[in-house]
Each structure stands twice: as structure tokens, then as C-alpha cells.
mmCIF file of N, CA and C in Angstrom:
data_model
loop_
_atom_site.group_PDB
_atom_site.id
_atom_site.type_symbol
_atom_site.label_atom_id
_atom_site.label_comp_id
_atom_site.label_asym_id
_atom_site.label_seq_id
_atom_site.Cartn_x
_atom_site.Cartn_y
_atom_site.Cartn_z
ATOM 1 N N MET A 1 14.008 -18.794 -15.734
ATOM 2 C CA MET A 1 14.618 -18.684 -14.446
ATOM 3 C C MET A 1 14.334 -17.345 -13.833
ATOM 4 N N THR A 2 13.868 -17.385 -12.576
ATOM 5 C CA THR A 2 13.515 -16.172 -11.902
ATOM 6 C C THR A 2 14.641 -15.798 -10.923
ATOM 7 N N SER A 3 14.596 -14.554 -10.539
ATOM 8 C CA SER A 3 15.665 -14.057 -9.599
ATOM 9 C C SER A 3 15.391 -14.491 -8.184
ATOM 10 N N LEU A 4 16.412 -14.392 -7.351
ATOM 11 C CA LEU A 4 16.227 -14.787 -5.949
ATOM 12 C C LEU A 4 15.243 -13.863 -5.224
ATOM 13 N N LEU A 5 15.208 -12.562 -5.663
ATOM 14 C CA LEU A 5 14.288 -11.626 -5.000
ATOM 15 C C LEU A 5 12.838 -11.992 -5.292
ATOM 16 N N CYS A 6 12.537 -12.415 -6.540
ATOM 17 C CA CYS A 6 11.196 -12.828 -6.871
ATOM 18 C C CYS A 6 10.798 -14.095 -6.120
ATOM 19 N N ASN A 7 11.741 -15.043 -5.960
ATOM 20 C CA ASN A 7 11.449 -16.250 -5.217
ATOM 21 C C ASN A 7 11.244 -15.868 -3.741
ATOM 22 N N TRP A 8 11.985 -14.941 -3.182
ATOM 23 C CA TRP A 8 11.821 -14.545 -1.831
ATOM 24 C C TRP A 8 10.453 -13.920 -1.607
ATOM 25 N N PHE A 9 9.991 -13.030 -2.500
ATOM 26 C CA PHE A 9 8.645 -12.440 -2.368
ATOM 27 C C PHE A 9 7.569 -13.517 -2.512
ATOM 28 N N ASP A 10 7.776 -14.439 -3.389
ATOM 29 C CA ASP A 10 6.803 -15.538 -3.615
ATOM 30 C C ASP A 10 6.694 -16.388 -2.371
ATOM 31 N N ASP A 11 7.812 -16.787 -1.784
ATOM 32 C CA ASP A 11 7.820 -17.586 -0.544
ATOM 33 C C ASP A 11 7.179 -16.833 0.565
ATOM 34 N N TRP A 12 7.572 -15.557 0.704
ATOM 35 C CA TRP A 12 7.070 -14.775 1.819
ATOM 36 C C TRP A 12 5.498 -14.595 1.621
ATOM 37 N N GLY A 13 5.031 -14.410 0.417
ATOM 38 C CA GLY A 13 3.618 -14.287 0.148
ATOM 39 C C GLY A 13 2.863 -15.565 0.533
ATOM 40 N N ARG A 14 3.419 -16.728 0.134
ATOM 41 C CA ARG A 14 2.834 -17.955 0.542
ATOM 42 C C ARG A 14 2.747 -18.187 2.049
ATOM 43 N N SER A 15 3.765 -17.753 2.733
ATOM 44 C CA SER A 15 3.786 -17.933 4.231
ATOM 45 C C SER A 15 2.793 -16.941 4.865
ATOM 46 N N ILE A 16 2.646 -15.756 4.297
ATOM 47 C CA ILE A 16 1.648 -14.813 4.825
ATOM 48 C C ILE A 16 0.255 -15.358 4.598
ATOM 49 N N LYS A 17 -0.019 -15.905 3.422
ATOM 50 C CA LYS A 17 -1.326 -16.434 3.159
ATOM 51 C C LYS A 17 -1.623 -17.679 4.010
ATOM 52 N N ALA A 18 -0.595 -18.482 4.263
ATOM 53 C CA ALA A 18 -0.820 -19.682 5.103
ATOM 54 C C ALA A 18 -1.083 -19.230 6.590
ATOM 55 N N GLY A 19 -0.402 -18.175 7.032
ATOM 56 C CA GLY A 19 -0.641 -17.739 8.385
ATOM 57 C C GLY A 19 -1.902 -16.981 8.620
ATOM 58 N N LEU A 20 -2.339 -16.168 7.601
ATOM 59 C CA LEU A 20 -3.501 -15.344 7.814
ATOM 60 C C LEU A 20 -4.751 -15.968 7.225
ATOM 61 N N THR A 21 -4.665 -16.856 6.355
ATOM 62 C CA THR A 21 -5.788 -17.481 5.570
ATOM 63 C C THR A 21 -6.392 -16.384 4.674
ATOM 64 N N ASN A 22 -7.372 -16.725 3.921
ATOM 65 C CA ASN A 22 -7.995 -15.796 2.983
ATOM 66 C C ASN A 22 -8.688 -14.660 3.712
ATOM 67 N N VAL A 23 -9.338 -14.925 4.838
ATOM 68 C CA VAL A 23 -10.033 -13.896 5.574
ATOM 69 C C VAL A 23 -9.043 -12.801 6.087
ATOM 70 N N GLY A 24 -7.915 -13.188 6.575
ATOM 71 C CA GLY A 24 -6.920 -12.244 7.061
ATOM 72 C C GLY A 24 -6.357 -11.370 5.942
ATOM 73 N N VAL A 25 -6.166 -12.046 4.765
ATOM 74 C CA VAL A 25 -5.657 -11.272 3.621
ATOM 75 C C VAL A 25 -6.673 -10.237 3.180
ATOM 76 N N ILE A 26 -7.962 -10.602 3.211
ATOM 77 C CA ILE A 26 -9.051 -9.685 2.833
ATOM 78 C C ILE A 26 -9.133 -8.555 3.814
ATOM 79 N N ILE A 27 -8.953 -8.831 5.115
ATOM 80 C CA ILE A 27 -8.962 -7.801 6.132
ATOM 81 C C ILE A 27 -7.801 -6.832 5.891
ATOM 82 N N PHE A 28 -6.621 -7.291 5.536
ATOM 83 C CA PHE A 28 -5.514 -6.438 5.253
ATOM 84 C C PHE A 28 -5.778 -5.588 3.973
ATOM 85 N N LEU A 29 -6.417 -6.209 3.005
ATOM 86 C CA LEU A 29 -6.744 -5.475 1.775
ATOM 87 C C LEU A 29 -7.720 -4.339 2.064
ATOM 88 N N VAL A 30 -8.693 -4.556 2.893
ATOM 89 C CA VAL A 30 -9.620 -3.494 3.325
ATOM 90 C C VAL A 30 -8.836 -2.378 4.070
ATOM 91 N N ALA A 31 -7.932 -2.759 4.945
ATOM 92 C CA ALA A 31 -7.177 -1.761 5.713
ATOM 93 C C ALA A 31 -6.290 -0.974 4.765
ATOM 94 N N PHE A 32 -5.598 -1.586 3.857
ATOM 95 C CA PHE A 32 -4.793 -0.850 2.881
ATOM 96 C C PHE A 32 -5.616 0.090 1.991
ATOM 97 N N PHE A 33 -6.825 -0.363 1.648
ATOM 98 C CA PHE A 33 -7.716 0.475 0.843
ATOM 99 C C PHE A 33 -8.150 1.683 1.613
ATOM 100 N N CYS A 34 -8.537 1.470 2.859
ATOM 101 C CA CYS A 34 -8.940 2.617 3.742
ATOM 102 C C CYS A 34 -7.775 3.605 3.897
ATOM 103 N N LEU A 35 -6.622 3.059 4.170
ATOM 104 C CA LEU A 35 -5.435 3.927 4.357
ATOM 105 C C LEU A 35 -5.154 4.694 3.094
ATOM 106 N N GLY A 36 -5.272 4.056 1.893
ATOM 107 C CA GLY A 36 -5.073 4.783 0.684
ATOM 108 C C GLY A 36 -6.061 5.903 0.459
ATOM 109 N N VAL A 37 -7.341 5.658 0.791
ATOM 110 C CA VAL A 37 -8.327 6.720 0.683
ATOM 111 C C VAL A 37 -8.018 7.849 1.587
ATOM 112 N N LEU A 38 -7.651 7.595 2.830
ATOM 113 C CA LEU A 38 -7.293 8.640 3.762
ATOM 114 C C LEU A 38 -6.056 9.426 3.277
ATOM 115 N N LEU A 39 -5.078 8.729 2.662
ATOM 116 C CA LEU A 39 -3.918 9.476 2.166
ATOM 117 C C LEU A 39 -4.313 10.367 0.977
ATOM 118 N N ILE A 40 -5.148 9.858 0.086
ATOM 119 C CA ILE A 40 -5.647 10.688 -0.989
ATOM 120 C C ILE A 40 -6.364 11.918 -0.498
ATOM 121 N N TYR A 41 -7.192 11.704 0.530
ATOM 122 C CA TYR A 41 -7.907 12.821 1.153
ATOM 123 C C TYR A 41 -6.918 13.838 1.711
ATOM 124 N N GLY A 42 -5.846 13.405 2.361
ATOM 125 C CA GLY A 42 -4.840 14.260 2.855
ATOM 126 C C GLY A 42 -4.133 15.078 1.773
ATOM 127 N N ILE A 43 -3.848 14.364 0.670
ATOM 128 C CA ILE A 43 -3.172 14.972 -0.519
ATOM 129 C C ILE A 43 -4.074 16.116 -1.041
ATOM 130 N N ILE A 44 -5.336 15.850 -1.118
ATOM 131 C CA ILE A 44 -6.295 16.848 -1.683
ATOM 132 C C ILE A 44 -6.533 17.985 -0.693
ATOM 133 N N LYS A 45 -6.605 17.655 0.625
ATOM 134 C CA LYS A 45 -6.910 18.644 1.599
ATOM 135 C C LYS A 45 -5.808 19.649 1.893
ATOM 136 N N LYS A 46 -4.610 19.230 1.792
ATOM 137 C CA LYS A 46 -3.449 20.097 2.151
ATOM 138 C C LYS A 46 -3.365 21.295 1.306
ATOM 139 N N PRO A 47 -3.493 21.261 -0.071
ATOM 140 C CA PRO A 47 -3.439 22.527 -0.815
ATOM 141 C C PRO A 47 -4.639 23.383 -0.570
ATOM 142 N N LEU A 48 -5.828 22.809 -0.246
ATOM 143 C CA LEU A 48 -7.033 23.612 0.027
ATOM 144 C C LEU A 48 -6.887 24.360 1.356
ATOM 145 N N ALA A 49 -6.184 23.763 2.330
ATOM 146 C CA ALA A 49 -6.033 24.442 3.608
ATOM 147 C C ALA A 49 -5.112 25.627 3.524
ATOM 148 N N TYR A 50 -4.077 25.615 2.691
ATOM 149 C CA TYR A 50 -3.093 26.668 2.624
ATOM 150 C C TYR A 50 -3.441 27.659 1.502
ATOM 151 N N ASN A 51 -4.463 27.433 0.741
ATOM 152 C CA ASN A 51 -4.865 28.259 -0.360
ATOM 153 C C ASN A 51 -3.777 28.447 -1.411
ATOM 154 N N LYS A 52 -2.861 27.571 -1.482
ATOM 155 C CA LYS A 52 -1.883 27.586 -2.576
ATOM 156 C C LYS A 52 -1.491 26.145 -2.852
ATOM 157 N N TYR A 53 -0.902 25.922 -3.986
ATOM 158 C CA TYR A 53 -0.571 24.546 -4.352
ATOM 159 C C TYR A 53 0.700 24.047 -3.687
ATOM 160 N N LYS A 54 0.553 23.108 -2.803
ATOM 161 C CA LYS A 54 1.672 22.500 -2.161
ATOM 162 C C LYS A 54 1.529 20.964 -2.237
ATOM 163 N N ILE A 55 2.567 20.345 -2.644
ATOM 164 C CA ILE A 55 2.556 18.927 -2.767
ATOM 165 C C ILE A 55 2.870 18.294 -1.450
ATOM 166 N N ALA A 56 2.071 17.375 -0.978
ATOM 167 C CA ALA A 56 2.353 16.666 0.278
ATOM 168 C C ALA A 56 3.197 15.461 -0.066
ATOM 169 N N TRP A 57 4.485 15.632 -0.055
ATOM 170 C CA TRP A 57 5.423 14.616 -0.503
ATOM 171 C C TRP A 57 5.373 13.367 0.408
ATOM 172 N N GLY A 58 5.212 13.576 1.700
ATOM 173 C CA GLY A 58 5.153 12.470 2.634
ATOM 174 C C GLY A 58 3.924 11.625 2.349
ATOM 175 N N TYR A 59 2.769 12.264 2.174
ATOM 176 C CA TYR A 59 1.571 11.523 1.864
ATOM 177 C C TYR A 59 1.687 10.798 0.530
ATOM 178 N N LEU A 60 2.314 11.390 -0.392
ATOM 179 C CA LEU A 60 2.477 10.796 -1.738
ATOM 180 C C LEU A 60 3.392 9.551 -1.667
ATOM 181 N N PHE A 61 4.459 9.684 -0.888
ATOM 182 C CA PHE A 61 5.406 8.525 -0.696
ATOM 183 C C PHE A 61 4.667 7.399 0.014
ATOM 184 N N LEU A 62 3.922 7.711 1.053
ATOM 185 C CA LEU A 62 3.180 6.672 1.759
ATOM 186 C C LEU A 62 2.096 6.042 0.879
ATOM 187 N N LEU A 63 1.472 6.859 0.053
ATOM 188 C CA LEU A 63 0.433 6.338 -0.866
ATOM 189 C C LEU A 63 1.081 5.334 -1.869
ATOM 190 N N ILE A 64 2.259 5.625 -2.392
ATOM 191 C CA ILE A 64 2.915 4.686 -3.318
ATOM 192 C C ILE A 64 3.230 3.365 -2.620
ATOM 193 N N ILE A 65 3.713 3.446 -1.359
ATOM 194 C CA ILE A 65 4.001 2.221 -0.632
ATOM 195 C C ILE A 65 2.712 1.438 -0.331
ATOM 196 N N ASP A 66 1.653 2.187 -0.013
ATOM 197 C CA ASP A 66 0.358 1.556 0.276
ATOM 198 C C ASP A 66 -0.234 0.884 -0.930
ATOM 199 N N VAL A 67 -0.103 1.510 -2.074
ATOM 200 C CA VAL A 67 -0.569 0.859 -3.374
ATOM 201 C C VAL A 67 0.207 -0.394 -3.683
ATOM 202 N N LEU A 68 1.548 -0.307 -3.437
ATOM 203 C CA LEU A 68 2.356 -1.520 -3.726
ATOM 204 C C LEU A 68 1.976 -2.677 -2.791
ATOM 205 N N PHE A 69 1.734 -2.392 -1.534
ATOM 206 C CA PHE A 69 1.289 -3.480 -0.627
ATOM 207 C C PHE A 69 -0.065 -3.962 -1.013
ATOM 208 N N PHE A 70 -1.001 -3.075 -1.424
ATOM 209 C CA PHE A 70 -2.339 -3.461 -1.854
ATOM 210 C C PHE A 70 -2.278 -4.421 -3.019
ATOM 211 N N VAL A 71 -1.456 -4.050 -4.006
ATOM 212 C CA VAL A 71 -1.327 -4.908 -5.230
ATOM 213 C C VAL A 71 -0.733 -6.288 -4.856
ATOM 214 N N TRP A 72 0.321 -6.230 -3.956
ATOM 215 C CA TRP A 72 0.928 -7.485 -3.566
ATOM 216 C C TRP A 72 -0.033 -8.405 -2.816
ATOM 217 N N PHE A 73 -0.896 -7.842 -1.936
ATOM 218 C CA PHE A 73 -1.825 -8.636 -1.223
ATOM 219 C C PHE A 73 -2.935 -9.142 -2.190
ATOM 220 N N CYS A 74 -3.266 -8.356 -3.200
ATOM 221 C CA CYS A 74 -4.239 -8.847 -4.201
ATOM 222 C C CYS A 74 -3.633 -10.058 -4.992
ATOM 223 N N ILE A 75 -2.347 -10.023 -5.266
ATOM 224 C CA ILE A 75 -1.697 -11.138 -5.966
ATOM 225 C C ILE A 75 -1.632 -12.313 -5.035
ATOM 226 N N ILE A 76 -1.387 -12.092 -3.702
ATOM 227 C CA ILE A 76 -1.347 -13.198 -2.775
ATOM 228 C C ILE A 76 -2.736 -13.933 -2.726
ATOM 229 N N LEU A 77 -3.801 -13.158 -2.788
ATOM 230 C CA LEU A 77 -5.116 -13.713 -2.634
ATOM 231 C C LEU A 77 -5.433 -14.604 -3.829
#
């Protein structure tokens, strides 16, 4: 028996795939990948610009959300 939250994500994933088709899901995967690469670049660039170690917490938080969406769209596909 699965939880209601898992069923909700499963139903929502099926409706996204039905609305976007496989090509739309692949386009979103590419967009999430590019956004992730840009966020990693920002995380690396920020300490180099200030010449001291600073953690870009906003970029890191957005990167975690981006990775979760990327994995979810991979599972949808």
C-alpha cells in the first residue's frame, strides 16, 4: 500500500507526460540539465570572485530543487 502523496506524484507525473508527450519531457530534461550546469558554474565562480571561500546557499538550494525535478522527469520518461 502506498501513501496518498506517492499516488499524487504518480498521477501528476502521468498527466504531465500525457500533456507534454515524450518530446516535451525531453525538452524539460535538457532545460533542467542546463540550469543545473549554470548553477554549478555559479557555485564555483562565487568563491573565486571574492578570493575567499563563501558558500552560495541560494545557488545550492536551487541546485537541489533542480536535481529533484530532473530525477522526477527522468522517472516520468
